[in-house]
CSV table of C-alpha atoms in Angstrom, one decimal:
chain,number,residue,atom,x,y,z
C,67,MET,CA,141.3,95.4,90.8
C,68,ARG,CA,138.4,93.0,91.3
C,69,ALA,CA,136.0,93.5,94.0
C,70,SER,CA,135.8,90.8,96.8
C,71,TRP,CA,132.8,89.8,98.5
C,72,ASP,CA,134.8,88.4,101.1
C,73,LEU,CA,135.9,92.2,101.8
C,74,VAL,CA,132.2,92.9,102.3
C,75,ILE,CA,131.6,90.1,104.5
C,76,GLU,CA,134.7,91.2,106.7
C,77,LYS,CA,133.5,94.6,106.9
C,78,ILE,CA,130.1,93.8,108.1
C,79,LEU,CA,131.4,91.2,110.7
C,80,THR,CA,133.8,93.9,112.1
C,81,HIS,CA,131.1,96.2,113.2
C,82,PRO,CA,129.4,95.4,116.1
C,83,ASP,CA,127.6,98.5,116.4
C,84,LYS,CA,124.1,98.5,114.7
C,85,SER,CA,124.1,102.2,113.7
C,86,GLU,CA,127.5,101.7,112.0
C,87,LEU,CA,126.0,98.7,110.1
C,88,VAL,CA,123.1,100.9,109.1
C,89,THR,CA,125.4,103.7,107.8
C,90,LEU,CA,127.6,101.1,105.9
C,91,PHE,CA,124.4,99.4,104.3
C,92,GLN,CA,123.2,102.9,103.4
C,93,LEU,CA,126.4,103.5,101.8
C,94,LEU,CA,126.6,100.3,99.8
C,95,LEU,CA,123.1,99.7,98.9
C,96,THR,CA,120.4,101.9,97.5
C,97,GLU,CA,117.0,101.9,99.5
C,98,GLU,CA,115.5,99.9,96.8
C,99,GLU,CA,118.4,97.3,97.1
C,100,ARG,CA,118.0,97.0,101.0
C,101,GLY,CA,114.0,96.5,100.3
C,102,ALA,CA,114.9,93.8,97.8
C,103,ILE,CA,117.3,92.1,100.3
C,104,ALA,CA,114.5,92.3,103.2
C,105,GLY,CA,111.9,91.2,101.0
C,106,ARG,CA,113.7,88.2,100.0
C,107,LEU,CA,114.6,87.3,103.6
C,108,LYS,CA,111.1,87.4,104.4
C,109,VAL,CA,110.2,85.0,101.3
C,110,PHE,CA,112.9,82.4,102.6
C,111,GLN,CA,111.4,82.7,106.1
C,112,LEU,CA,108.0,82.5,105.0
C,113,LEU,CA,108.5,79.6,102.4
C,114,LEU,CA,110.6,77.5,105.0
C,115,ALA,CA,107.5,78.0,107.7
C,116,GLY,CA,105.4,76.5,105.0
C,117,GLU,CA,102.2,78.2,106.0
C,118,LEU,CA,101.2,80.4,103.1
C,119,SER,CA,101.1,79.4,99.5
C,120,GLN,CA,103.4,81.6,96.9
C,121,ARG,CA,100.3,83.6,96.0
C,122,GLN,CA,99.2,84.2,99.7
C,123,ILE,CA,102.9,85.5,100.1
C,124,ALA,CA,102.7,87.9,97.2
C,125,ALA,CA,99.4,89.2,98.1
C,126,GLU,CA,100.2,89.8,101.8
C,127,TYR,CA,103.6,91.2,101.5
C,128,GLN,CA,103.6,92.9,98.0
C,129,ILE,CA,106.4,90.6,96.6
C,130,SER,CA,106.7,89.7,93.1
C,131,ILE,CA,105.7,86.2,92.2
C,132,ALA,CA,109.2,86.0,90.2
C,133,THR,CA,111.1,86.6,93.5
C,134,ILE,CA,109.0,84.0,95.3
C,135,THR,CA,109.5,81.5,92.3
C,136,ARG,CA,113.2,82.1,92.5
C,137,CYS,CA,113.4,81.7,96.3
C,138,SER,CA,111.2,78.7,96.2
C,139,ASN,CA,113.4,76.9,93.3
C,140,TYR,CA,116.5,77.6,95.4
C,141,LEU,CA,115.1,75.7,98.4
C,142,LYS,CA,113.8,72.7,96.2
C,143,HIS,CA,117.4,72.3,95.0
C,144,MET,CA,118.7,72.2,98.6
C,145,THR,CA,119.1,69.0,100.7
C,146,ASP,CA,117.1,68.8,103.9
C,147,ALA,CA,120.4,69.4,105.9
C,148,GLU,CA,120.9,72.5,103.9
C,149,ARG,CA,117.5,73.8,104.3
C,150,ALA,CA,117.9,73.2,108.2
C,151,ALA,CA,120.8,75.0,108.2
C,152,ILE,CA,119.3,78.1,106.3
C,153,ALA,CA,116.1,77.8,108.6
C,154,ASN,CA,118.6,77.9,111.9
C,155,LEU,CA,120.2,81.0,110.1
C,156,ILE,CA,117.4,83.3,109.2
C,157,VAL,CA,114.7,82.2,111.5
C,158,THR,CA,115.5,83.1,115.2
C,159,GLU,CA,112.2,83.5,116.4
C,160,PRO,CA,108.6,82.4,115.6
C,161,THR,CA,107.9,86.4,115.0
C,162,ASP,CA,110.4,86.7,112.5
C,163,ILE,CA,108.1,84.9,110.0
C,164,ARG,CA,105.3,87.3,110.3
């Protein structure tokens, strides 16, 4: 049986309780994987804000240049509409960026 990403998304969406989601993510992801996801989200937020260079992001947030470059390249291949949709999805408050 092949694992289904849709099942993961469904499980996440059916748990409105934050503590249940924390437990679910602790079960599914290692601490390192959770940190990597959080770091990647931060990189996308910062790149979309456009206030810091890639080197500044790496230095200030201790995130590898390789991760930042991957995120940057992904954004570069998106249309303006796709970037706007992503920004709406991951940046809900100005404080999310810093």
